[in-house]
PDB file of C-alpha atoms in Angstrom:
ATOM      1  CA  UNK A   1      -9.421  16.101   3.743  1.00 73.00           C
ATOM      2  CA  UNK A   2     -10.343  16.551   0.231  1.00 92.00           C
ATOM      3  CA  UNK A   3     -14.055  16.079  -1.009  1.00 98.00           C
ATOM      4  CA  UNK A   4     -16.613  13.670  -0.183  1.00 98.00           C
ATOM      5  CA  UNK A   5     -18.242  12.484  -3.371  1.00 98.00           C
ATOM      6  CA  UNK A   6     -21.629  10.496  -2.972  1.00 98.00           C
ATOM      7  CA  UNK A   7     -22.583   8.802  -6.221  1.00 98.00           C
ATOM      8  CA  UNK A   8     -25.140   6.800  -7.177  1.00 98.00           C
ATOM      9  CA  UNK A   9     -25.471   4.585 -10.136  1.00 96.00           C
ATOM     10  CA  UNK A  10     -20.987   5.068  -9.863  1.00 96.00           C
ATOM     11  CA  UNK A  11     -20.651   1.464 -11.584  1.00 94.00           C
ATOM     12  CA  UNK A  12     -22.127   2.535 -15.005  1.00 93.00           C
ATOM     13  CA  UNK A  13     -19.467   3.909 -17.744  1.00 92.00           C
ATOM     14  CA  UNK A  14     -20.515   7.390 -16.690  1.00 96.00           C
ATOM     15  CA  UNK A  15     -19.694   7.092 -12.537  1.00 96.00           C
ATOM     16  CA  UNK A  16     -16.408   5.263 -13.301  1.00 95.00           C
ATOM     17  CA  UNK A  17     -15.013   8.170 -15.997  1.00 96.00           C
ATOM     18  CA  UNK A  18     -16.494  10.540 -13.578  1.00 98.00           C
ATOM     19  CA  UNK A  19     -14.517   9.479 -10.504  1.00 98.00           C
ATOM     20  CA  UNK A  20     -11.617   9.316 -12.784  1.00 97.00           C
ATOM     21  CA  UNK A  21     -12.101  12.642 -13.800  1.00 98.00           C
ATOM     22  CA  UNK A  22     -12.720  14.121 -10.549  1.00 98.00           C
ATOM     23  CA  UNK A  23     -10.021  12.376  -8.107  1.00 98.00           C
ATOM     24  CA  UNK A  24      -8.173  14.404  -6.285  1.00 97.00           C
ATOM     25  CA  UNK A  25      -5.694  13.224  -3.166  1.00 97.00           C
ATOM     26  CA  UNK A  26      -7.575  13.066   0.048  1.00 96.00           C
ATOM     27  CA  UNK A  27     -10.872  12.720  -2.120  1.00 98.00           C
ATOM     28  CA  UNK A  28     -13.593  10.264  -0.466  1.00 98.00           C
ATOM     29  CA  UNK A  29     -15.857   8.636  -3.073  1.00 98.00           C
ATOM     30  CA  UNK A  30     -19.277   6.930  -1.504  1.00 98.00           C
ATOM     31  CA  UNK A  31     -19.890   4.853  -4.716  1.00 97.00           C
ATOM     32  CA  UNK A  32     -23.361   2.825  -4.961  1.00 97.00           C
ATOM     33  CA  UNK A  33     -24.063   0.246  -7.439  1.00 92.00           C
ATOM     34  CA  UNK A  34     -26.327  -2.490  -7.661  1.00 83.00           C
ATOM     35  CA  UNK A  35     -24.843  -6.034  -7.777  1.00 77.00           C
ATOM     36  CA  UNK A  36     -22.287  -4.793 -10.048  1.00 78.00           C
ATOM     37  CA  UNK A  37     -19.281  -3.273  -8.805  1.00 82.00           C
ATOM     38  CA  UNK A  38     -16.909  -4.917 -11.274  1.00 80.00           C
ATOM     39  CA  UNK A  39     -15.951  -1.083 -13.377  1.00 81.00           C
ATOM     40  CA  UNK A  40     -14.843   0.370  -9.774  1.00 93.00           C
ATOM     41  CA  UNK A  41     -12.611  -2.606  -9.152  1.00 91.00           C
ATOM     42  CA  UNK A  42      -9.906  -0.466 -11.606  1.00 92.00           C
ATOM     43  CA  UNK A  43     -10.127   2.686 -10.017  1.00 95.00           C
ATOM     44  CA  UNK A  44     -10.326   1.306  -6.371  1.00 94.00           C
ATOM     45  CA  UNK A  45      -6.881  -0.410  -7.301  1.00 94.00           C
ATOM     46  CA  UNK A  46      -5.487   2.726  -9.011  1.00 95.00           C
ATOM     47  CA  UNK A  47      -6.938   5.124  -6.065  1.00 96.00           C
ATOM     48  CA  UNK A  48      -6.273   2.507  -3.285  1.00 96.00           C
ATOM     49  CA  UNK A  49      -8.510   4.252   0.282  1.00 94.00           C
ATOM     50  CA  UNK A  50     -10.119   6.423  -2.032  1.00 97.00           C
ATOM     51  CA  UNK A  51     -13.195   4.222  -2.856  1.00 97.00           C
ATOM     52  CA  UNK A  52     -15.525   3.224  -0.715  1.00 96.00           C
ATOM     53  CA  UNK A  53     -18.158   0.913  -2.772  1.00 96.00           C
ATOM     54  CA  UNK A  54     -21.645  -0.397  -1.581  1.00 96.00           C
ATOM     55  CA  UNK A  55     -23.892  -2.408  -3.273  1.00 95.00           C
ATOM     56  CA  UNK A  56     -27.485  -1.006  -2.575  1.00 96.00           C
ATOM     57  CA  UNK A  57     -30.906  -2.715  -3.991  1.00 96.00           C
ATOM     58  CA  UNK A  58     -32.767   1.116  -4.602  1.00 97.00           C
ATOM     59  CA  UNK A  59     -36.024  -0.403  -5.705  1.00 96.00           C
ATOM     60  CA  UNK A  60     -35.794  -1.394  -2.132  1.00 97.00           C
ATOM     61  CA  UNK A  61     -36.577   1.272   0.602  1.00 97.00           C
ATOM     62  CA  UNK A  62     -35.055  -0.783   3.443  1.00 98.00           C
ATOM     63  CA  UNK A  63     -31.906  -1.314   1.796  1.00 97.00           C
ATOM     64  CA  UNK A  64     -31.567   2.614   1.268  1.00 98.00           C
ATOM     65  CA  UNK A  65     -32.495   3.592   4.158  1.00 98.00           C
ATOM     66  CA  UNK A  66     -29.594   1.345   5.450  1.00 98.00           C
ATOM     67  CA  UNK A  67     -26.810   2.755   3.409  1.00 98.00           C
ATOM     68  CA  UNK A  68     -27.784   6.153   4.541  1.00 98.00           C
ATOM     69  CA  UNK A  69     -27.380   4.701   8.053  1.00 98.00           C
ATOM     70  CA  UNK A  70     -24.292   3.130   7.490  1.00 98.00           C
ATOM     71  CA  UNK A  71     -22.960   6.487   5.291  1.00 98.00           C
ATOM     72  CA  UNK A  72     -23.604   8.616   8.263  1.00 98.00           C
ATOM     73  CA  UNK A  73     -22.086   6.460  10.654  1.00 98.00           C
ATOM     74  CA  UNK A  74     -18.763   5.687   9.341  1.00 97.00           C
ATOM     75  CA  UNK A  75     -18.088   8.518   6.432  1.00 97.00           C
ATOM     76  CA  UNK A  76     -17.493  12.565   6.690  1.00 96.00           C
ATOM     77  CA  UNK A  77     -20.545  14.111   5.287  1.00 97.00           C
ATOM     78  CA  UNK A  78     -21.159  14.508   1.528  1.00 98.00           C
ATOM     79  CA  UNK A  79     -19.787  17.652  -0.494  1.00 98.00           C
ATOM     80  CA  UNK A  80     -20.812  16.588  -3.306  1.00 98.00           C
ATOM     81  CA  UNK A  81     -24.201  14.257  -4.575  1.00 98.00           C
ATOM     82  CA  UNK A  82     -24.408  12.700  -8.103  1.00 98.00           C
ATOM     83  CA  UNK A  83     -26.995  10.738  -8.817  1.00 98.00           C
ATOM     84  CA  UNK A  84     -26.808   8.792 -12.014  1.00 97.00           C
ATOM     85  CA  UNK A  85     -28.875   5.293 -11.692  1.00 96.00           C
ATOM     86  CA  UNK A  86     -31.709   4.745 -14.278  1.00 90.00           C
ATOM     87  CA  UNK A  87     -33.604   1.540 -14.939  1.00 90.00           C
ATOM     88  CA  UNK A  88     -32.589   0.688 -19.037  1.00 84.00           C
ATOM     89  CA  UNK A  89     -35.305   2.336 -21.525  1.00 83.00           C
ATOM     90  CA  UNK A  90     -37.408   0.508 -22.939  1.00 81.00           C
ATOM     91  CA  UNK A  91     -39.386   1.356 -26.195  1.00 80.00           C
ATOM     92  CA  UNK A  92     -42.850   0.329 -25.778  1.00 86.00           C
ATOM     93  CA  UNK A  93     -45.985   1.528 -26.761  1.00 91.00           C
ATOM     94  CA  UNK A  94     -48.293   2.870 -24.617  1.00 91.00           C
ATOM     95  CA  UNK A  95     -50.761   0.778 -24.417  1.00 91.00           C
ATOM     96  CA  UNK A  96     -48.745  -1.756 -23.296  1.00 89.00           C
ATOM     97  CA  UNK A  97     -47.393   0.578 -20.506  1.00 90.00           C
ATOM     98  CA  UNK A  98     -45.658  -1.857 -17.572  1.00 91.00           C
ATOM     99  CA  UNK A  99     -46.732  -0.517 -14.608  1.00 94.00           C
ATOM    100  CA  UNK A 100     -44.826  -2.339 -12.192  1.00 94.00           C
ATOM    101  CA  UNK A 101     -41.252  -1.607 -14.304  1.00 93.00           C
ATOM    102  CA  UNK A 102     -42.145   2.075 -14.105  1.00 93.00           C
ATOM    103  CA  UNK A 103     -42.588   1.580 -10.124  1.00 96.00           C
ATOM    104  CA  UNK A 104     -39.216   0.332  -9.699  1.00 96.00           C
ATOM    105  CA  UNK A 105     -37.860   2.837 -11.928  1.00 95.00           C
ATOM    106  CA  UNK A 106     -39.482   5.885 -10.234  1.00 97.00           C
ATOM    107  CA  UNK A 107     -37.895   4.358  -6.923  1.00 97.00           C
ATOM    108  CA  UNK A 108     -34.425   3.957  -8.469  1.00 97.00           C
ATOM    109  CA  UNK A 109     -34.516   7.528 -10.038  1.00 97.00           C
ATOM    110  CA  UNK A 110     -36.687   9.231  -7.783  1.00 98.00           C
ATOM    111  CA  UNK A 111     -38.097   7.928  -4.386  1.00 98.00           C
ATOM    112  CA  UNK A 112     -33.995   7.270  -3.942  1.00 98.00           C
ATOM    113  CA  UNK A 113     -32.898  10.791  -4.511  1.00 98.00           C
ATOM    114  CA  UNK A 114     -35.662  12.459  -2.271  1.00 98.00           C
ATOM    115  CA  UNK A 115     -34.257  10.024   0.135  1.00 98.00           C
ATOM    116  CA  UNK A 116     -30.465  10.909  -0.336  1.00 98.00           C
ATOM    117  CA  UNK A 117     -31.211  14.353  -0.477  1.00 98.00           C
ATOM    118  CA  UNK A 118     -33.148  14.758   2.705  1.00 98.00           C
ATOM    119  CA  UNK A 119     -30.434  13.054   4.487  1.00 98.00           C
ATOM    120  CA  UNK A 120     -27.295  14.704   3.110  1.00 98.00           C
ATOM    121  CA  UNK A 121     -28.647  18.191   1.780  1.00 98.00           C
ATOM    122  CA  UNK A 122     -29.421  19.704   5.477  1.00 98.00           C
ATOM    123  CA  UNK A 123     -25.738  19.412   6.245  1.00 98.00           C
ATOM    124  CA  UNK A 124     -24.498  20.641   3.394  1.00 98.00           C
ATOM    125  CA  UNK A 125     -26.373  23.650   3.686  1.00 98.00           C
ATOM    126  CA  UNK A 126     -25.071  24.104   7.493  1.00 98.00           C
ATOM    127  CA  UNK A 127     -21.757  23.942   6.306  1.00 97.00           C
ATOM    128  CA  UNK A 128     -22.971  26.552   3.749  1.00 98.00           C
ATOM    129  CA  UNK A 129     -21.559  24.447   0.733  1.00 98.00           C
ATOM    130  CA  UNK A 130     -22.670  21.413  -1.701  1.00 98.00           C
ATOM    131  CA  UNK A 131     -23.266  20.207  -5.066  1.00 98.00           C
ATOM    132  CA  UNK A 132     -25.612  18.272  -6.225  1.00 98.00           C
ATOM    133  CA  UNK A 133     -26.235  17.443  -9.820  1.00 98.00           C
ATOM    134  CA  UNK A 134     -28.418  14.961 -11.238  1.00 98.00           C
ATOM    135  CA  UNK A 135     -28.679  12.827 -14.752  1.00 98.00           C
ATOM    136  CA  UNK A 136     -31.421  13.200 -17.258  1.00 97.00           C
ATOM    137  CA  UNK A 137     -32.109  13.092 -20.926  1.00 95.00           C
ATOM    138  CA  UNK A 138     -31.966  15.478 -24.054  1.00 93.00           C
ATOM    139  CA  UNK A 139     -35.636  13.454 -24.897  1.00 92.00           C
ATOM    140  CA  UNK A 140     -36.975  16.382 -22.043  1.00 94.00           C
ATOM    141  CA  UNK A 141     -36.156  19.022 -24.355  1.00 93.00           C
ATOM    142  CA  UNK A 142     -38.541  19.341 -27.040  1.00 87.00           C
ATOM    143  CA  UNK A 143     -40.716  16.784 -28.497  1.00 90.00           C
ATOM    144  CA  UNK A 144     -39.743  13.523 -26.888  1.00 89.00           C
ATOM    145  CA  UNK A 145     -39.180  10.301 -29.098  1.00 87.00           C
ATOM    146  CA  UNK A 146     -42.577   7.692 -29.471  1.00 90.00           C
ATOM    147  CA  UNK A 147     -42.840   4.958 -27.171  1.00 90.00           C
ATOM    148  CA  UNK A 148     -40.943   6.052 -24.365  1.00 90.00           C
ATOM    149  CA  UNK A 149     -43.317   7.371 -21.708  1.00 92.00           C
ATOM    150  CA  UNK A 150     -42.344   5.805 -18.496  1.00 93.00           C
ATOM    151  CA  UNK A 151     -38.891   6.899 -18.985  1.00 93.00           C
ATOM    152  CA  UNK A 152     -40.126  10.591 -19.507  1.00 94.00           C
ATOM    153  CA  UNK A 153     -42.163  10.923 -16.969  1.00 95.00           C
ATOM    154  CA  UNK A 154     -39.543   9.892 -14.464  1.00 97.00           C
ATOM    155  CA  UNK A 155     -36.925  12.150 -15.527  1.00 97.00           C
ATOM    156  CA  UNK A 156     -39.696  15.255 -15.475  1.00 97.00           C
ATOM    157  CA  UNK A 157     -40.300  13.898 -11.978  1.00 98.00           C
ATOM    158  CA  UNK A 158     -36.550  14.090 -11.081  1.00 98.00           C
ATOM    159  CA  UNK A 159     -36.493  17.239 -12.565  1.00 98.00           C
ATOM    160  CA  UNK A 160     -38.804  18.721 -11.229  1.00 98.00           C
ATOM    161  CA  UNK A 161     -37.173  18.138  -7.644  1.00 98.00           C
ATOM    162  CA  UNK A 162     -33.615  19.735  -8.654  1.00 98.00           C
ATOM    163  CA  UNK A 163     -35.702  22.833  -9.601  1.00 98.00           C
ATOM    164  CA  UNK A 164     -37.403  22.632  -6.230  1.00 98.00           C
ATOM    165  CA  UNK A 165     -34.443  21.944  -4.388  1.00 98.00           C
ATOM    166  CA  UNK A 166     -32.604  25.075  -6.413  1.00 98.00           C
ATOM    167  CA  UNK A 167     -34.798  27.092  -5.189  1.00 98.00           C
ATOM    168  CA  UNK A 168     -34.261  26.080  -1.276  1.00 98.00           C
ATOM    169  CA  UNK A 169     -31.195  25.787  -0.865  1.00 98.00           C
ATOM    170  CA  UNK A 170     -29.423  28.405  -2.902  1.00 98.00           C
ATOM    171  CA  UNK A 171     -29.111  30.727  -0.044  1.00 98.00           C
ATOM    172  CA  UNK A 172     -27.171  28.168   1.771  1.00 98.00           C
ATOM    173  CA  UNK A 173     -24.560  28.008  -1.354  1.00 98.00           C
ATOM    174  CA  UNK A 174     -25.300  24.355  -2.522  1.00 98.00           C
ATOM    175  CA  UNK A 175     -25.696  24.248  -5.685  1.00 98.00           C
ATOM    176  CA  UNK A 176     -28.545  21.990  -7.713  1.00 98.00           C
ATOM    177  CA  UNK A 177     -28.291  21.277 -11.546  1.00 98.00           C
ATOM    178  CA  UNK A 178     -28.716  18.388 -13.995  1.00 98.00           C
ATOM    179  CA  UNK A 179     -27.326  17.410 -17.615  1.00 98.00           C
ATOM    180  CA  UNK A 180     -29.384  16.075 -20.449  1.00 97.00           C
ATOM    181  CA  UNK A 181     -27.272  14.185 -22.889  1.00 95.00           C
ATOM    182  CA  UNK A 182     -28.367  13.094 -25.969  1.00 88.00           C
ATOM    183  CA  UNK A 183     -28.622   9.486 -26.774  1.00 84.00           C
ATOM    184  CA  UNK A 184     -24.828   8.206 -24.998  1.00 85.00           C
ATOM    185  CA  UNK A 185     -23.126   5.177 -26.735  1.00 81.00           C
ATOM    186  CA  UNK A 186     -22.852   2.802 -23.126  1.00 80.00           C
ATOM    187  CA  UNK A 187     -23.988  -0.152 -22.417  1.00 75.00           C
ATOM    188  CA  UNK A 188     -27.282   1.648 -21.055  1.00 65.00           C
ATOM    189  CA  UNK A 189     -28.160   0.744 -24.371  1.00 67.00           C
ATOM    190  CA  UNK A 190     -28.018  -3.088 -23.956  1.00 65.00           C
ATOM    191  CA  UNK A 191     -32.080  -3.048 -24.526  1.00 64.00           C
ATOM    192  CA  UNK A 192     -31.574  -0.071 -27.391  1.00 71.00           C
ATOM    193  CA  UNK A 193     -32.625  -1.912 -31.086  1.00 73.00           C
ATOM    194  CA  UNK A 194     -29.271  -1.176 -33.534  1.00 80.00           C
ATOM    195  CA  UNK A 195     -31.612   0.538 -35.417  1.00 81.00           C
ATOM    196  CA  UNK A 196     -32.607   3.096 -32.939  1.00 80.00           C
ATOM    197  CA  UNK A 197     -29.189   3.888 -32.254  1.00 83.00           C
ATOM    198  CA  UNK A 198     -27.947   3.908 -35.630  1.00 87.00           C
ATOM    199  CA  UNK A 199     -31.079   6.456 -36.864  1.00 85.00           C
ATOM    200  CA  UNK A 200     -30.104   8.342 -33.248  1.00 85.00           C
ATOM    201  CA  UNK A 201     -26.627   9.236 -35.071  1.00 87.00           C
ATOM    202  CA  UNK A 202     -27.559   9.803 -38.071  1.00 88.00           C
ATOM    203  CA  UNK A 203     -30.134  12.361 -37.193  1.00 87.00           C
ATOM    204  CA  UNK A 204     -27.548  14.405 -35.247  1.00 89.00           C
ATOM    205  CA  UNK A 205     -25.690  17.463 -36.499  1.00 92.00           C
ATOM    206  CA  UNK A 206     -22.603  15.913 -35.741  1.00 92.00           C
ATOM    207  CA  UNK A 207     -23.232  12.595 -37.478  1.00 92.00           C
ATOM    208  CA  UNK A 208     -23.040  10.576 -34.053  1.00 92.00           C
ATOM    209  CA  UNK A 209     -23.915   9.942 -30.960  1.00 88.00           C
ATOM    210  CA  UNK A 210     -22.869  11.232 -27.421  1.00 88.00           C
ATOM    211  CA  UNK A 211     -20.123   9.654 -25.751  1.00 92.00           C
ATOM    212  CA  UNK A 212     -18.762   9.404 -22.104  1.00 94.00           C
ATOM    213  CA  UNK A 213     -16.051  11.709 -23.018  1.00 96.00           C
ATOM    214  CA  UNK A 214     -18.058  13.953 -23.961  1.00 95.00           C
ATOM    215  CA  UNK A 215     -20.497  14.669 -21.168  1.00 97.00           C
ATOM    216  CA  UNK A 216     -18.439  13.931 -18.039  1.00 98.00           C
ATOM    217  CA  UNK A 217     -16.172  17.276 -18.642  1.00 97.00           C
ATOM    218  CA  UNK A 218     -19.709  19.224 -18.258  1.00 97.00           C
ATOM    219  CA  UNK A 219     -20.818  17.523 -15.272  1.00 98.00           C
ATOM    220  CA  UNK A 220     -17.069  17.621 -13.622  1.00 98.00           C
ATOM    221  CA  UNK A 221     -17.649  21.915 -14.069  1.00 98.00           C
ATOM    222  CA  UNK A 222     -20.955  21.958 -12.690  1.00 98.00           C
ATOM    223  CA  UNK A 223     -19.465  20.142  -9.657  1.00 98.00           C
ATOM    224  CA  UNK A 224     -16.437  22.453  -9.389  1.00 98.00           C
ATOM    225  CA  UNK A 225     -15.911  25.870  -7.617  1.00 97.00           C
ATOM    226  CA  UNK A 226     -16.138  27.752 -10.884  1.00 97.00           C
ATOM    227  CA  UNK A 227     -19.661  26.686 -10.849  1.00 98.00           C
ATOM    228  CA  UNK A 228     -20.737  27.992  -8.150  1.00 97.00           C
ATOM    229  CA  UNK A 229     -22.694  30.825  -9.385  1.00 98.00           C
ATOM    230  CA  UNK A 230     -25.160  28.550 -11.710  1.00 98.00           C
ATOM    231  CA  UNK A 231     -27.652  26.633  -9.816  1.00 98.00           C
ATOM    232  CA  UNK A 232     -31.410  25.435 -11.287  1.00 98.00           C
ATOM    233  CA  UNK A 233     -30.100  24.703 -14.823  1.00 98.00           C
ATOM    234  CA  UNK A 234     -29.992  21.908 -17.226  1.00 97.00           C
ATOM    235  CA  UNK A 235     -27.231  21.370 -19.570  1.00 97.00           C
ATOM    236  CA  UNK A 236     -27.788  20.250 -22.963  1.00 96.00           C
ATOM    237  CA  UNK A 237     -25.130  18.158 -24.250  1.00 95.00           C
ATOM    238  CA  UNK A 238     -26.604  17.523 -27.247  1.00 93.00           C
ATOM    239  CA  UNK A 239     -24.196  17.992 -30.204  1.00 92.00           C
ATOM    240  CA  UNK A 240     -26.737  20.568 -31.449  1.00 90.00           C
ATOM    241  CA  UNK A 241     -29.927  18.017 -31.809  1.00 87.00           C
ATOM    242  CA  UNK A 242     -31.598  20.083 -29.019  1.00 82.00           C
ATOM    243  CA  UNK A 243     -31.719  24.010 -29.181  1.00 76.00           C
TER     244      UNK A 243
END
């Protein structure tokens, strides 16, 4: 058998490029979405076994505590954990800070990966190999934009637990990093004003925006065997608007 790939968030334009990049004969990919499973419907028909797709609520601790139930019971263990789901930013000031939208997405983003990763880190580590690599944003890196405060204190939170879990399990040789794209032209930026993105683009050295293409060739290294000497990083893949 080939890898086990567990990703989260595996509908958006990122997962789906990701497993394309990645597949390998004899590969097992554990792919969560969230009532929208229509982008793996291509790749389970061009990898047909390969995919094995669930459709998991994470604001919803029941629900994920299922799907690790129902991971451990019928798949091999994960090699590999990607976690990529993110609730859509949304620009608002601060004083109108939604409480209850940051809630749900500190449970997609966070509360979900301390979950995943206390149920499928220990093994890797007794098999003395993993990877685990996690999704945040070039707005950590520097002076973040205005108006975006829930979304940053999230990703600090998520980052702060691939440092931590760096640090633990290095000895065991799984290895625990993160990329931070710069603003990525998907629809994860359905709730993005034109304008944002547009000024985004123009303010980068390159004259544009990230682009799937562009980041899921870093994240497929990190994941590889050529990686395995980095651990506790994050990857800018910024086109040069964060040094």
């Amino acid at each position: 058998m080939g890898n086990v790939y567990l990703i989260t968030g595996a509908s958006s334009d990122v997962g789906c490029a990701l497993i394309d990049r990645l597949y390998q004969p004899g590969d097992v990919f554990i792919a969560q979405g969230a009532n929208d499973l229509k982008g793996l419907g291509v790749l389970c028909q061009k990898y047909p076994g390969a995919i094995r797709t669930y459709s998991v609520d994470l604001t919803s601790q029941q629900a994920l505590d299922a799907f690790v139930q129902d991971v451990q019971a019928n798949h091999p263990a994960p090699t590999h954990f990607i976690h990529l789901p993110a609730l859509r930013v949304v620009n608002t000031k601060f004083k109108k800070f939604d409480e209850e939208r940051f809630e749900q997405d500190l449970s997609v983003q966070v509360r979900s990966a301390v979950t995943l990763s206390k149920a499928f880190l220990p093994a890797m580590a007794k098999a003395r190999y993993g990877r685990v690599l996690f999704m945040l944003t070039s707005y950590l890196l520097g002076m973040p934009p205005k108006n975006t405060a829930a979304y940053i204190m999230v990703k600090s939170a998520l980052e702060g637990l691939a440092k931590s879990l760096a640090a633990d399990y290095a000895s065991f040789g799984v290895t625990v990093n993160c990329v931070a794209p710069s603003m990525m032209e998907t629809k994860f930026l359905a709730d993005t004003s034109d304008l944002i993105v547009q000024a985004s683009a123009e303010a980068n050295p390159m004259g544009r925006n990230a682009t799937v293409e562009d980041v899921v060739p870093a994240m497929a290294f990190l994941l590889s065997e050529e990686a395995r000497f980095i651990t506790g990083v994050t990857l800018p893949i910024t086109g040069g608007s964060a040094l």
